[in-house]
Tab-separated table of C-alpha atoms in Angstrom:
chain	number	residue	atom	x	y	z
A	263	MET	CA	61.083	-9.204	31.787
A	264	THR	CA	61.846	-11.355	34.823
A	265	PRO	CA	59.109	-13.840	35.728
A	266	LYS	CA	57.487	-13.217	39.103
A	267	LYS	CA	58.421	-15.737	41.737
A	268	ARG	CA	55.341	-17.153	43.415
A	269	PRO	CA	55.452	-17.759	47.144
A	270	HIS	CA	55.742	-21.410	48.100
A	271	LYS	CA	52.450	-23.145	48.889
A	272	MET	CA	53.660	-23.908	52.442
A	273	ALA	CA	54.630	-20.261	52.940
A	274	MET	CA	51.017	-19.311	52.259
A	275	LEU	CA	49.678	-21.553	55.036
A	276	PRO	CA	48.542	-19.943	58.295
A	277	THR	CA	51.546	-19.340	60.567
A	278	VAL	CA	50.502	-21.871	63.210
A	279	LYS	CA	49.977	-24.648	60.665
A	280	ARG	CA	53.185	-23.830	58.742
A	281	GLU	CA	55.260	-23.782	61.938
A	282	HIS	CA	53.644	-27.006	63.150
A	283	TYR	CA	54.601	-28.919	59.998
A	284	SER	CA	58.068	-27.331	59.820
A	285	ARG	CA	58.757	-28.214	63.474
A	286	GLU	CA	57.426	-31.776	63.172
A	287	ILE	CA	59.491	-32.447	60.027
A	288	LEU	CA	62.679	-30.947	61.472
A	289	LEU	CA	62.262	-32.965	64.666
A	290	GLY	CA	61.674	-36.153	62.672
A	291	ARG	CA	58.197	-36.695	64.061
A	292	ILE	CA	56.584	-36.814	60.622
A	293	SER	CA	58.032	-37.444	57.175
A	294	MET	CA	57.992	-35.004	54.300
A	295	PHE	CA	55.862	-37.534	52.454
A	296	GLN	CA	53.248	-37.524	55.245
A	297	ALA	CA	53.303	-33.704	55.441
A	298	GLY	CA	52.868	-33.470	51.666
A	299	LYS	CA	49.973	-35.903	51.833
A	300	ASP	CA	48.326	-33.906	54.667
A	301	LEU	CA	48.852	-30.598	52.850
A	302	ASP	CA	47.947	-31.911	49.375
A	303	MET	CA	51.365	-31.245	47.838
A	304	SER	CA	54.347	-33.323	46.785
A	305	ASP	CA	57.034	-34.371	49.222
A	306	THR	CA	59.674	-32.718	47.004
A	307	SER	CA	57.790	-29.448	47.324
A	308	VAL	CA	57.787	-29.854	51.103
A	309	ALA	CA	61.514	-30.650	50.994
A	310	ARG	CA	62.188	-27.478	48.943
A	311	TYR	CA	60.354	-25.383	51.535
A	312	ILE	CA	62.090	-27.040	54.497
A	313	SER	CA	65.489	-26.448	52.874
A	314	SER	CA	64.619	-22.759	52.491
A	315	ILE	CA	64.077	-22.298	56.245
A	316	PRO	CA	66.961	-20.215	57.675
A	317	GLU	CA	69.374	-22.026	60.000
A	318	ASP	CA	68.552	-19.784	62.975
A	319	GLU	CA	64.868	-20.688	62.657
A	320	LYS	CA	65.727	-24.407	62.475
A	321	LEU	CA	67.904	-23.953	65.549
A	322	ARG	CA	65.008	-22.239	67.327
A	323	TYR	CA	62.689	-25.185	66.618
A	324	LEU	CA	65.271	-27.634	67.937
A	325	ALA	CA	66.023	-25.520	71.017
A	326	GLU	CA	62.315	-25.188	71.834
A	327	ALA	CA	61.845	-28.948	71.543
A	328	MET	CA	64.850	-29.666	73.790
A	329	HIS	CA	63.697	-27.079	76.317
A	330	ASP	CA	60.130	-28.432	76.344
A	331	ALA	CA	61.389	-32.010	76.741
A	332	LYS	CA	63.633	-31.067	79.685
A	333	VAL	CA	60.872	-29.130	81.421
A	334	LYS	CA	58.380	-31.963	80.831
A	335	THR	CA	60.809	-34.528	82.243
A	336	ALA	CA	61.570	-32.354	85.271
A	337	MET	CA	57.863	-31.822	85.918
A	338	GLN	CA	57.196	-35.574	85.664
A	339	HIS	CA	59.990	-36.287	88.143
A	340	ALA	CA	58.715	-33.604	90.513
A	341	ALA	CA	55.182	-35.042	90.284
A	342	ILE	CA	56.473	-38.525	91.118
A	343	VAL	CA	58.375	-37.207	94.132
A	344	ASN	CA	55.378	-35.199	95.308
A	345	GLU	CA	53.005	-38.128	94.840
A	346	PHE	CA	55.416	-40.430	96.641
A	347	GLY	CA	55.567	-38.034	99.566
A	348	GLU	CA	51.817	-37.684	99.910
A	349	ASP	CA	51.307	-41.454	99.951
A	350	THR	CA	54.116	-41.996	102.434
A	351	ASP	CA	52.794	-39.358	104.813
A	352	HIS	CA	49.273	-40.772	104.581
A	353	ASP	CA	50.448	-44.373	105.056
A	354	LEU	CA	52.670	-43.478	107.993
A	355	LYS	CA	49.809	-41.696	109.745
A	356	TRP	CA	47.550	-44.718	109.163
A	357	VAL	CA	50.145	-47.093	110.642
A	358	LEU	CA	50.594	-44.869	113.683
A	359	ARG	CA	46.802	-44.748	114.264
A	360	GLU	CA	46.579	-48.542	113.947
A	361	LEU	CA	49.482	-49.028	116.340
A	362	LYS	CA	47.839	-46.767	118.890
A	363	SER	CA	44.526	-48.617	118.713
A	364	LEU	CA	46.241	-52.023	118.886
A	365	LEU	CA	48.353	-50.975	121.844
A	366	GLU	CA	45.233	-49.920	123.716
A	367	GLY	CA	43.467	-53.250	123.104
A	368	ALA	CA	46.375	-55.737	122.935
A	369	LYS	CA	46.802	-56.519	126.606
A	370	GLY	CA	46.848	-60.363	126.951
A	371	ASP	CA	45.510	-61.112	123.406
A	372	GLU	CA	47.862	-63.305	121.274
A	373	ASP	CA	46.226	-62.378	117.926
A	374	ARG	CA	46.557	-58.710	118.667
A	375	MET	CA	50.205	-59.203	119.596
A	376	MET	CA	50.823	-60.816	116.149
A	377	GLN	CA	49.096	-57.910	114.421
A	378	LEU	CA	51.164	-55.530	116.490
A	379	GLY	CA	54.376	-57.274	115.396
A	380	ALA	CA	53.359	-57.063	111.719
A	381	LEU	CA	52.492	-53.399	112.060
A	382	LYS	CA	55.806	-52.751	113.774
A	383	GLU	CA	57.601	-54.197	110.719
A	384	LEU	CA	55.419	-52.135	108.384
A	385	ARG	CA	56.110	-49.023	110.445
A	386	GLN	CA	59.869	-49.553	110.101
A	387	SER	CA	59.546	-49.894	106.326
A	388	LEU	CA	57.448	-46.747	106.093
A	389	MET	CA	59.886	-44.840	108.288
A	390	ALA	CA	62.692	-45.819	105.901
A	391	LEU	CA	60.545	-44.615	102.973
A	392	ALA	CA	59.791	-41.359	104.784
A	393	ASP	CA	63.519	-40.857	105.387
A	394	LEU	CA	64.204	-41.457	101.685
A	395	HIS	CA	61.387	-39.061	100.805
A	396	GLY	CA	62.945	-36.360	102.964
A	397	LYS	CA	66.322	-36.866	101.288
A	398	LEU	CA	64.758	-36.720	97.816
A	399	ASN	CA	62.988	-33.475	98.653
A	400	LYS	CA	66.287	-31.932	99.711
A	401	LYS	CA	68.106	-33.090	96.573
A	402	MET	CA	65.510	-32.161	93.911
A	403	ASP	CA	67.221	-29.699	91.552
A	404	ILE	CA	66.260	-28.720	88.041
A	405	HIS	CA	69.053	-27.534	85.753
A	406	LEU	CA	68.345	-25.809	82.461
A	407	ASN	CA	71.048	-24.870	79.983
A	408	LEU	CA	70.752	-21.297	78.733
A	409	ASN	CA	72.304	-22.302	75.402
A	410	GLU	CA	69.226	-24.468	74.754
A	411	SER	CA	66.682	-21.836	75.752
A	412	PRO	CA	64.784	-20.449	72.740
A	413	GLN	CA	64.489	-17.046	74.402
A	414	PHE	CA	68.245	-16.896	75.031
A	415	ILE	CA	69.017	-17.916	71.445
A	416	GLN	CA	66.738	-15.150	70.216
A	417	LEU	CA	68.302	-12.614	72.599
A	418	ARG	CA	71.801	-13.691	71.542
A	419	GLN	CA	70.864	-13.176	67.876
A	420	ILE	CA	69.509	-9.680	68.615
A	421	ILE	CA	72.682	-8.768	70.508
A	422	LEU	CA	74.886	-10.024	67.667
A	423	THR	CA	72.805	-8.102	65.108
A	424	VAL	CA	73.161	-4.868	67.079
A	425	LEU	CA	76.877	-5.469	67.658
A	426	ALA	CA	77.416	-5.980	63.922
A	427	ARG	CA	76.673	-2.262	63.592
A	428	HIS	CA	79.401	-1.479	66.170
A	429	PRO	CA	82.542	-3.501	65.273
A	430	GLU	CA	84.677	-2.193	68.169
A	431	ALA	CA	82.140	-3.237	70.768
A	432	LYS	CA	81.479	-6.547	69.001
A	433	THR	CA	85.075	-7.739	69.415
A	434	ASP	CA	85.091	-6.986	73.145
A	435	PHE	CA	81.662	-8.521	73.639
A	436	LEU	CA	82.522	-11.740	71.808
A	437	GLU	CA	85.716	-12.156	73.834
A	438	GLU	CA	83.721	-11.862	77.073
A	439	MET	CA	81.121	-14.319	75.801
A	440	LYS	CA	83.876	-16.832	74.931
A	441	VAL	CA	85.305	-16.530	78.439
A	442	LEU	CA	81.849	-17.426	79.836
A	443	ASN	CA	81.491	-20.293	77.314
A	444	VAL	CA	78.245	-18.776	76.088
A	445	ILE	CA	79.232	-18.395	72.455
A	446	ASP	CA	81.830	-19.864	70.200
A	447	ALA	CA	81.913	-17.424	67.303
A	448	PRO	CA	84.893	-15.969	65.443
A	449	THR	CA	85.727	-12.356	66.308
């Protein structure tokens, strides 16, 4: 009689919690020791479970993390550019209003003429910033690599699974994928 193999303690955790710890360990954000301590199990037990995770699932965790990091970085850069533009527009409008009011009241007043000169310098600086802002808005591109997209990796795995059932089509498909540099798998 063969003894029954019990499921691993980590495998019995709720999916969200199990995936959280697996992802954090694989990404190096927490140690197996810390995960074991949090989950009330030994670090060797955690290591056994992590080593049992299939490679495609590990790849999915890594791809999701890379994708999320790229999107987060792109969003931060876009927010900086947008914030920069709003401030520049606001500041430029303020300078133009001040210039208009000073021009109206500056006739013959030395102090006003000094203020006007300072505002003229400030206006030139803001115009240069506005020009830079316009150039940045035109050049803002976000590039994402499909090979790092978790959804694409999952789709690619489904396609390869289906093609395994049809060897003739698989060879042709893999050749086309190699030409596009999408996959580097033996035929």
